[in-house]
């Protein structure tokens, strides 16, 4: 298991933060030999799951979805197209969340967010967003300009780098990270 927060005690191995490199390393006996040497055991005692990189990607995504749930419980999430548009018009939105399998109006929604310089995260399916928010059929959501929006945006960017996804103009954007003076207020 990967220690994504880098908080676990003891010895470990630091590996490249690139999915393709991890996949290749998991298939190679070199990583087993290095791990065995690091831990002072025989290489036959070391097992590296062939799906290790997939597990890391799932851990990253799971952390983001958990964080979205916490932001929702803290009242810092706007849900639904109308609520998000109203909040964005009032300058309360820091990050737009749009389900990657959302309805046909998603492209217009994303274009309006881009025009307003609001970064958009389109990494999650409708099912994933719905589960994280504790609601059914969540396609459009937004994080308020307070709380953990910067952390979530950083995590989304890290995830895209890890999976080797080149962000499109309407995907995760760093534009909001530079603006630390914006403040939000109430959410629904």
Tab-separated table of C-alpha atoms in Angstrom:
chain	number	residue	atom	x	y	z
A	1	UNK	CA	0.000	0.000	0.000
A	2	UNK	CA	1.200	3.484	-0.780
A	3	UNK	CA	1.610	5.995	2.040
A	4	UNK	CA	0.183	8.945	0.118
A	5	UNK	CA	0.180	11.233	3.137
A	6	UNK	CA	3.785	10.242	3.967
A	7	UNK	CA	2.909	9.791	7.628
A	8	UNK	CA	3.491	6.108	8.312
A	9	UNK	CA	6.447	5.345	10.594
A	10	UNK	CA	9.345	3.112	9.679
A	11	UNK	CA	11.340	2.369	6.608
A	12	UNK	CA	9.958	2.325	3.147
A	13	UNK	CA	10.768	2.786	-0.495
A	14	UNK	CA	10.322	5.958	-2.419
A	15	UNK	CA	9.230	5.319	-5.966
A	16	UNK	CA	8.532	7.554	-8.924
A	17	UNK	CA	5.149	9.287	-8.925
A	18	UNK	CA	4.247	8.068	-12.393
A	19	UNK	CA	1.769	5.320	-13.120
A	20	UNK	CA	3.603	3.903	-16.132
A	21	UNK	CA	6.868	3.728	-14.204
A	22	UNK	CA	5.153	1.982	-11.260
A	23	UNK	CA	3.464	-0.511	-13.573
A	24	UNK	CA	6.792	-1.328	-15.193
A	25	UNK	CA	8.549	-1.573	-11.810
A	26	UNK	CA	5.879	-3.936	-10.435
A	27	UNK	CA	6.536	-6.306	-13.354
A	28	UNK	CA	10.311	-6.126	-12.973
A	29	UNK	CA	12.305	-8.252	-10.531
A	30	UNK	CA	14.518	-5.222	-9.834
A	31	UNK	CA	11.976	-3.629	-7.489
A	32	UNK	CA	11.614	-6.896	-5.548
A	33	UNK	CA	15.392	-7.122	-5.184
A	34	UNK	CA	15.697	-3.491	-4.067
A	35	UNK	CA	12.858	-3.943	-1.563
A	36	UNK	CA	14.429	-7.148	-0.230
A	37	UNK	CA	17.770	-5.418	0.229
A	38	UNK	CA	16.119	-2.380	1.895
A	39	UNK	CA	14.245	-4.554	4.370
A	40	UNK	CA	17.015	-7.122	4.876
A	41	UNK	CA	14.996	-10.106	3.689
A	42	UNK	CA	15.266	-12.655	0.911
A	43	UNK	CA	13.740	-11.532	-2.401
A	44	UNK	CA	11.490	-14.600	-2.364
A	45	UNK	CA	9.762	-13.092	0.699
A	46	UNK	CA	8.814	-9.916	-1.168
A	47	UNK	CA	5.569	-9.767	-3.110
A	48	UNK	CA	4.641	-6.758	-5.218
A	49	UNK	CA	1.111	-6.727	-6.522
A	50	UNK	CA	1.014	-6.442	-10.298
A	51	UNK	CA	-1.851	-3.970	-9.848
A	52	UNK	CA	0.065	-1.741	-7.422
A	53	UNK	CA	-0.136	1.332	-9.690
A	54	UNK	CA	-3.884	0.831	-10.139
A	55	UNK	CA	-4.213	0.639	-6.371
A	56	UNK	CA	-2.347	3.925	-5.958
A	57	UNK	CA	-4.627	5.580	-8.535
A	58	UNK	CA	-7.681	4.278	-6.659
A	59	UNK	CA	-6.242	5.538	-3.352
A	60	UNK	CA	-5.732	8.998	-4.845
A	61	UNK	CA	-9.251	9.097	-6.239
A	62	UNK	CA	-10.698	7.762	-2.997
A	63	UNK	CA	-8.974	10.499	-0.993
A	64	UNK	CA	-10.463	13.154	-3.257
A	65	UNK	CA	-13.955	11.695	-3.027
A	66	UNK	CA	-13.670	11.432	0.774
A	67	UNK	CA	-12.605	15.039	0.902
A	68	UNK	CA	-15.616	16.034	-1.206
A	69	UNK	CA	-17.858	14.255	1.282
A	70	UNK	CA	-16.268	16.160	4.161
A	71	UNK	CA	-16.644	19.452	2.318
A	72	UNK	CA	-20.319	18.608	1.725
A	73	UNK	CA	-20.863	17.853	5.421
A	74	UNK	CA	-19.184	21.148	6.311
A	75	UNK	CA	-21.642	23.017	4.082
A	76	UNK	CA	-19.041	24.144	1.568
A	77	UNK	CA	-20.530	22.545	-1.545
A	78	UNK	CA	-23.130	23.828	-3.967
A	79	UNK	CA	-25.135	21.084	-5.678
A	80	UNK	CA	-27.114	21.237	-8.903
A	81	UNK	CA	-26.743	23.443	-11.959
A	82	UNK	CA	-29.013	26.218	-10.675
A	83	UNK	CA	-27.338	26.416	-7.275
A	84	UNK	CA	-23.849	26.352	-8.806
A	85	UNK	CA	-24.673	29.040	-11.367
A	86	UNK	CA	-26.240	31.276	-8.732
A	87	UNK	CA	-23.228	30.865	-6.429
A	88	UNK	CA	-20.790	31.439	-9.305
A	89	UNK	CA	-22.658	34.606	-10.275
A	90	UNK	CA	-22.297	35.820	-6.689
A	91	UNK	CA	-18.541	35.083	-6.734
A	92	UNK	CA	-18.764	32.262	-4.176
A	93	UNK	CA	-17.385	29.364	-6.260
A	94	UNK	CA	-13.721	28.333	-6.159
A	95	UNK	CA	-13.831	25.032	-8.094
A	96	UNK	CA	-16.451	23.529	-10.386
A	97	UNK	CA	-17.042	19.787	-10.273
A	98	UNK	CA	-18.648	18.285	-13.328
A	99	UNK	CA	-19.356	14.592	-13.849
A	100	UNK	CA	-17.383	13.340	-16.837
A	101	UNK	CA	-20.465	11.419	-17.962
A	102	UNK	CA	-22.801	14.365	-17.376
A	103	UNK	CA	-25.691	15.503	-19.504
A	104	UNK	CA	-25.477	17.385	-22.790
A	105	UNK	CA	-25.455	20.815	-21.129
A	106	UNK	CA	-22.118	20.066	-19.475
A	107	UNK	CA	-20.063	21.628	-22.272
A	108	UNK	CA	-21.943	24.924	-21.904
A	109	UNK	CA	-21.579	24.709	-18.130
A	110	UNK	CA	-17.832	24.154	-18.421
A	111	UNK	CA	-17.476	26.960	-20.955
A	112	UNK	CA	-19.165	29.415	-18.568
A	113	UNK	CA	-16.841	28.299	-15.750
A	114	UNK	CA	-13.829	28.796	-17.995
A	115	UNK	CA	-15.030	32.269	-18.995
A	116	UNK	CA	-15.361	33.132	-15.297
A	117	UNK	CA	-11.826	31.753	-14.613
A	118	UNK	CA	-13.202	29.033	-12.344
A	119	UNK	CA	-11.145	25.832	-12.545
A	120	UNK	CA	-13.112	22.696	-13.347
A	121	UNK	CA	-12.499	19.131	-12.209
A	122	UNK	CA	-13.998	16.523	-14.528
A	123	UNK	CA	-12.340	13.404	-13.136
A	124	UNK	CA	-15.339	11.740	-11.531
A	125	UNK	CA	-18.342	9.889	-12.876
A	126	UNK	CA	-21.877	10.825	-11.924
A	127	UNK	CA	-22.009	7.760	-9.671
A	128	UNK	CA	-18.781	8.709	-7.881
A	129	UNK	CA	-19.923	12.299	-7.298
A	130	UNK	CA	-23.336	11.115	-6.137
A	131	UNK	CA	-21.845	8.730	-3.589
A	132	UNK	CA	-19.395	11.351	-2.310
A	133	UNK	CA	-22.157	13.938	-1.916
A	134	UNK	CA	-24.731	11.564	-0.460
A	135	UNK	CA	-27.246	12.529	-3.134
A	136	UNK	CA	-28.597	10.916	-6.273
A	137	UNK	CA	-27.599	11.940	-9.788
A	138	UNK	CA	-25.000	14.633	-9.010
A	139	UNK	CA	-23.689	16.043	-12.280
A	140	UNK	CA	-22.857	19.646	-11.338
A	141	UNK	CA	-21.336	20.708	-8.025
A	142	UNK	CA	-18.953	23.376	-6.823
A	143	UNK	CA	-16.727	24.036	-3.854
A	144	UNK	CA	-17.084	27.294	-1.971
A	145	UNK	CA	-14.181	29.705	-1.712
A	146	UNK	CA	-13.306	28.593	1.763
A	147	UNK	CA	-12.335	25.285	3.254
A	148	UNK	CA	-10.391	22.641	1.366
A	149	UNK	CA	-10.812	23.689	-2.247
A	150	UNK	CA	-7.084	24.347	-2.759
A	151	UNK	CA	-6.182	20.941	-1.349
A	152	UNK	CA	-8.731	19.232	-3.577
A	153	UNK	CA	-7.495	21.114	-6.634
A	154	UNK	CA	-3.894	20.119	-5.848
A	155	UNK	CA	-4.954	16.509	-5.370
A	156	UNK	CA	-6.809	16.522	-8.687
A	157	UNK	CA	-3.753	17.894	-10.452
A	158	UNK	CA	-1.553	15.239	-8.808
A	159	UNK	CA	-3.992	12.533	-9.865
A	160	UNK	CA	-3.947	13.728	-13.471
A	161	UNK	CA	-0.154	13.750	-13.463
A	162	UNK	CA	-0.079	10.268	-11.953
A	163	UNK	CA	-2.438	8.745	-14.504
A	164	UNK	CA	-0.639	10.542	-17.326
A	165	UNK	CA	-3.646	12.593	-18.348
A	166	UNK	CA	-2.865	15.844	-20.066
A	167	UNK	CA	-5.383	18.359	-18.741
A	168	UNK	CA	-7.634	19.918	-21.317
A	169	UNK	CA	-8.487	23.583	-21.067
A	170	UNK	CA	-11.760	22.760	-19.323
A	171	UNK	CA	-10.208	20.246	-16.914
A	172	UNK	CA	-8.314	20.921	-13.715
A	173	UNK	CA	-6.710	24.354	-13.791
A	174	UNK	CA	-4.216	26.019	-11.477
A	175	UNK	CA	-5.739	29.464	-12.007
A	176	UNK	CA	-7.552	29.462	-8.669
A	177	UNK	CA	-4.449	28.543	-6.697
A	178	UNK	CA	-2.975	32.005	-7.211
A	179	UNK	CA	-6.001	33.816	-5.838
A	180	UNK	CA	-5.867	33.525	-2.061
A	181	UNK	CA	-7.885	36.616	-1.253
A	182	UNK	CA	-11.316	35.337	-2.262
A	183	UNK	CA	-13.699	34.440	0.506
A	184	UNK	CA	-16.944	32.518	0.322
A	185	UNK	CA	-20.048	32.566	2.440
A	186	UNK	CA	-23.046	30.362	2.937
A	187	UNK	CA	-23.677	27.306	0.811
A	188	UNK	CA	-26.574	25.006	0.221
